[in-house]
Amino acid sequence: MSFAPLRRPVGCLKSVFRRARQQRATQRSLGTAAVAPTVNQAISERQRASREKVERFEIYSQIPSVRSLNPDPMPILRRQQIAQLDPTGARTRLFSKDHADSAKVGDVLMVTTQSGEPFSGAFIQIRRRGVDTAILLRGQMMKTGVETWFKIYSPSVTGIDIIWRRPKRARRARLTYMRKPKHDMGSVDHLVSAWKRERYSLRSKSKQTGGGKART
């Protein structure tokens, strides 16, 4: 006599497992809900105790800093030094950001000092440091590229002239790419000689007009 095994459909087993998972989830949620109030109460008691400890101590007001009582004197000193070194303000206007006629990077400048010949070159970079503001010029001496820093407020610098202006404004504040052979201007002696001829002609014309007026 043979008995056939009892078989249950798969759908019934899935429903039984699903019901068991739901029961376990509800038991966990009930357990955490019962424990949570006690934990919150313990945290609130600790906060209340720490607050009472802090309230026992007397809290003094914050001591003002030295900078708040005494303002920084360096800006005033810088302005005084610049006014002493540049009384007319010509050097400040020459390298100011607000003036349209100021020198821009890419222009060709000529710097005259007390000792040595004037140095002319392309204006590559400016370093603004108040009284120590300096400009970097790149020129050529004996077919070799030379770069020199000049402090614009230095007493040894007797004159700074703009020899040639760049026709189009440079999009960079530092033209370091002019050190490459592709963009290097090379010697600027031809620009300096043209500027000197133009200046000499303007001076001669002004002298002639002045002399004619004196004769009349």
CSV table of C-alpha atoms in Angstrom, one decimal:
chain,number,residue,atom,x,y,z
A,1,MET,CA,0.0,0.0,0.0
A,2,SER,CA,1.6,3.3,-1.1
A,3,PHE,CA,0.8,6.8,0.2
A,4,ALA,CA,1.3,9.9,-2.0
A,5,PRO,CA,3.4,12.6,-0.3
A,6,LEU,CA,1.5,15.7,0.9
A,7,ARG,CA,2.4,18.7,-1.3
A,8,ARG,CA,1.5,22.3,-0.6
A,9,PRO,CA,1.4,25.0,-3.2
A,10,VAL,CA,4.3,27.4,-3.3
A,11,GLY,CA,2.0,30.4,-2.9
A,12,CYS,CA,0.9,29.1,0.6
A,13,LEU,CA,4.5,28.8,1.8
A,14,LYS,CA,5.3,32.3,0.6
A,15,SER,CA,2.4,33.7,2.5
A,16,VAL,CA,3.5,31.9,5.7
A,17,PHE,CA,7.0,33.3,5.4
A,18,ARG,CA,5.7,36.8,4.7
A,19,ARG,CA,3.5,36.6,7.8
A,20,ALA,CA,6.4,35.4,10.0
A,21,ARG,CA,8.6,38.3,8.8
A,22,GLN,CA,5.8,40.8,9.5
A,23,GLN,CA,5.4,39.4,13.1
A,24,ARG,CA,9.1,39.7,13.8
A,25,ALA,CA,9.2,43.3,12.5
A,26,THR,CA,6.2,44.3,14.7
A,27,GLN,CA,7.9,42.7,17.7
A,28,ARG,CA,11.1,44.7,17.1
A,29,SER,CA,9.2,48.0,16.6
A,30,LEU,CA,7.3,47.4,19.9
A,31,GLY,CA,10.5,46.6,21.7
A,32,THR,CA,12.3,49.8,20.5
A,33,ALA,CA,9.3,51.9,21.2
A,34,ALA,CA,9.3,50.7,24.8
A,35,VAL,CA,13.1,51.4,25.2
A,36,ALA,CA,13.2,54.8,23.4
A,37,PRO,CA,11.4,56.8,26.2
A,38,THR,CA,13.8,55.6,28.8
A,39,VAL,CA,16.8,56.6,26.7
A,40,ASN,CA,15.3,60.0,26.0
A,41,GLN,CA,14.6,60.5,29.6
A,42,ALA,CA,18.2,59.7,30.5
A,43,ILE,CA,19.6,62.1,27.9
A,44,SER,CA,17.3,64.9,29.1
A,45,GLU,CA,18.4,64.3,32.7
A,46,ARG,CA,22.1,64.5,31.7
A,47,GLN,CA,21.5,67.7,29.8
A,48,ARG,CA,19.6,69.2,32.8
A,49,ALA,CA,22.4,68.2,35.1
A,50,SER,CA,25.1,69.7,32.9
A,51,ARG,CA,23.1,72.9,32.5
A,52,GLU,CA,22.8,73.3,36.3
A,53,LYS,CA,26.6,72.8,36.6
A,54,VAL,CA,27.3,75.5,34.0
A,55,GLU,CA,24.8,78.0,35.7
A,56,ARG,CA,26.7,77.8,38.9
A,57,PHE,CA,29.8,79.4,37.4
A,58,GLU,CA,29.9,83.1,36.6
A,59,ILE,CA,30.7,83.9,33.0
A,60,TYR,CA,32.7,87.1,32.4
A,61,SER,CA,32.4,89.2,29.2
A,62,GLN,CA,35.0,88.6,26.5
A,63,ILE,CA,38.1,90.8,26.7
A,64,PRO,CA,38.4,93.1,23.6
A,65,SER,CA,41.3,92.3,21.4
A,66,VAL,CA,44.2,94.7,20.8
A,67,ARG,CA,43.3,95.2,17.2
A,68,SER,CA,39.8,96.4,18.1
A,69,LEU,CA,41.1,98.9,20.6
A,70,ASN,CA,44.0,100.0,18.4
A,71,PRO,CA,43.4,100.0,14.7
A,72,ASP,CA,46.1,98.8,12.3
A,73,PRO,CA,48.6,101.7,11.8
A,74,MET,CA,50.3,100.2,8.7
A,75,PRO,CA,47.9,101.7,6.0
A,76,ILE,CA,48.5,105.2,7.4
A,77,LEU,CA,52.2,104.6,7.5
A,78,ARG,CA,52.2,103.4,3.9
A,79,ARG,CA,50.3,106.4,2.7
A,80,GLN,CA,52.7,108.7,4.5
A,81,GLN,CA,55.7,107.0,3.0
A,82,ILE,CA,54.2,107.1,-0.5
A,83,ALA,CA,53.4,110.8,-0.1
A,84,GLN,CA,57.0,111.4,1.0
A,85,LEU,CA,58.6,109.5,-1.8
A,86,ASP,CA,56.1,110.6,-4.5
A,87,PRO,CA,54.9,114.1,-3.5
A,88,THR,CA,53.3,114.9,-6.9
A,89,GLY,CA,51.6,111.5,-7.2
A,90,ALA,CA,52.9,110.9,-10.8
A,91,ARG,CA,54.3,107.4,-10.1
A,92,THR,CA,51.0,106.4,-8.4
A,93,ARG,CA,48.9,107.6,-11.3
A,94,LEU,CA,51.3,106.0,-13.8
A,95,PHE,CA,50.6,102.5,-12.4
A,96,SER,CA,47.1,103.0,-11.1
A,97,LYS,CA,44.2,100.7,-12.0
A,98,ASP,CA,41.7,103.6,-12.2
A,99,HIS,CA,43.5,105.9,-14.7
A,100,ALA,CA,43.1,105.2,-18.4
A,101,ASP,CA,46.5,106.6,-19.3
A,102,SER,CA,48.4,104.4,-16.9
A,103,ALA,CA,50.9,101.8,-18.0
A,104,LYS,CA,49.6,98.4,-18.8
A,105,VAL,CA,51.3,95.0,-19.0
A,106,GLY,CA,52.6,94.6,-22.6
A,107,ASP,CA,53.8,98.2,-23.0
A,108,VAL,CA,57.4,99.1,-23.5
A,109,LEU,CA,58.9,101.2,-20.7
A,110,MET,CA,62.2,102.9,-20.1
A,111,VAL,CA,63.5,103.3,-16.6
A,112,THR,CA,66.2,105.9,-15.9
A,113,THR,CA,68.3,105.4,-12.7
A,114,GLN,CA,71.0,107.5,-11.0
A,115,SER,CA,73.8,105.1,-11.9
A,116,GLY,CA,74.0,103.5,-15.3
A,117,GLU,CA,72.3,103.8,-18.6
A,118,PRO,CA,68.5,103.7,-19.0
A,119,PHE,CA,67.0,100.2,-19.2
A,120,SER,CA,64.1,99.7,-21.7
A,121,GLY,CA,62.0,96.6,-22.1
A,122,ALA,CA,58.6,95.1,-22.2
A,123,PHE,CA,56.4,95.5,-19.1
A,124,ILE,CA,55.7,91.9,-18.1
A,125,GLN,CA,54.5,92.0,-14.5
A,126,ILE,CA,53.8,94.4,-11.6
A,127,ARG,CA,54.0,93.5,-7.9
A,128,ARG,CA,51.8,95.8,-5.8
A,129,ARG,CA,53.2,96.0,-2.2
A,130,GLY,CA,52.6,99.6,-1.2
A,131,VAL,CA,55.9,101.4,-1.0
A,132,ASP,CA,57.7,98.3,-2.3
A,133,THR,CA,55.7,98.2,-5.5
A,134,ALA,CA,57.9,96.9,-8.3
A,135,ILE,CA,57.7,96.3,-12.0
A,136,LEU,CA,59.4,93.6,-14.1
A,137,LEU,CA,60.9,94.7,-17.5
A,138,ARG,CA,62.2,92.2,-20.1
A,139,GLY,CA,64.8,93.6,-22.5
A,140,GLN,CA,67.7,92.4,-24.5
A,141,MET,CA,71.4,93.0,-24.1
A,142,MET,CA,74.0,91.7,-26.5
A,143,LYS,CA,71.3,89.4,-28.0
A,144,THR,CA,70.5,87.9,-24.6
A,145,GLY,CA,67.2,88.2,-22.8
A,146,VAL,CA,67.5,90.2,-19.6
A,147,GLU,CA,64.8,90.7,-16.9
A,148,THR,CA,65.1,93.4,-14.2
A,149,TRP,CA,62.9,94.4,-11.3
A,150,PHE,CA,62.6,98.2,-10.5
A,151,LYS,CA,60.9,99.7,-7.5
A,152,ILE,CA,58.8,102.6,-8.7
A,153,TYR,CA,59.1,104.6,-5.4
A,154,SER,CA,62.8,104.1,-5.1
A,155,PRO,CA,64.9,107.3,-4.9
A,156,SER,CA,67.4,105.8,-7.3
A,157,VAL,CA,64.8,105.7,-10.0
A,158,THR,CA,64.8,109.2,-11.5
A,159,GLY,CA,62.3,108.6,-14.4
A,160,ILE,CA,59.9,106.1,-15.9
A,161,ASP,CA,58.7,106.7,-19.5
A,162,ILE,CA,56.2,104.9,-21.7
A,163,ILE,CA,57.9,104.2,-25.0
A,164,TRP,CA,55.3,102.2,-26.8
A,165,ARG,CA,51.7,101.2,-25.9
A,166,ARG,CA,50.3,97.8,-26.7
A,167,PRO,CA,47.6,98.2,-29.3
A,168,LYS,CA,45.3,95.6,-27.7
A,169,ARG,CA,44.9,95.1,-24.0
A,170,ALA,CA,46.5,91.9,-22.6
A,171,ARG,CA,44.1,89.4,-21.1
A,172,ARG,CA,46.6,88.4,-18.4
A,173,ALA,CA,48.2,90.1,-15.5
A,174,ARG,CA,51.5,88.4,-16.0
A,175,LEU,CA,52.9,88.0,-19.5
A,176,THR,CA,55.4,85.3,-18.6
A,177,TYR,CA,54.7,83.6,-22.0
A,178,MET,CA,56.9,86.4,-23.6
A,179,ARG,CA,59.9,84.5,-22.3
A,180,LYS,CA,59.4,81.9,-25.0
A,181,PRO,CA,61.1,82.6,-28.4
A,182,LYS,CA,57.8,82.6,-30.2
A,183,HIS,CA,56.5,85.6,-28.2
A,184,ASP,CA,59.7,87.3,-27.2
A,185,MET,CA,59.9,90.9,-28.4
A,186,GLY,CA,63.6,90.9,-28.5
A,187,SER,CA,65.4,94.2,-28.7
A,188,VAL,CA,63.3,97.4,-28.4
A,189,ASP,CA,66.0,99.8,-29.4
A,190,HIS,CA,64.1,100.7,-32.6
A,191,LEU,CA,61.1,101.7,-30.5
A,192,VAL,CA,63.3,103.8,-28.2
A,193,SER,CA,65.0,105.6,-31.1
A,194,ALA,CA,61.6,106.4,-32.7
A,195,TRP,CA,60.3,107.7,-29.4
A,196,LYS,CA,63.3,109.9,-29.0
A,197,ARG,CA,63.0,111.3,-32.5
A,198,GLU,CA,59.3,112.1,-31.9
A,199,ARG,CA,60.1,113.7,-28.6
A,200,TYR,CA,62.9,115.8,-30.1
A,201,SER,CA,60.6,117.0,-32.9
A,202,LEU,CA,57.9,118.0,-30.4
A,203,ARG,CA,60.5,119.9,-28.4
A,204,SER,CA,61.8,121.8,-31.4
A,205,LYS,CA,58.3,122.8,-32.5
A,206,SER,CA,57.5,124.1,-29.1
A,207,LYS,CA,60.7,126.1,-29.0
A,208,GLN,CA,60.0,127.6,-32.4
A,209,THR,CA,56.4,128.6,-31.4
A,210,GLY,CA,57.7,130.0,-28.2
A,211,GLY,CA,60.4,132.0,-29.9
A,212,GLY,CA,58.0,133.5,-32.4
A,213,LYS,CA,55.7,134.7,-29.7
A,214,ALA,CA,58.7,136.2,-27.9
A,215,ARG,CA,59.7,138.1,-31.0
A,216,THR,CA,56.2,139.6,-31.4
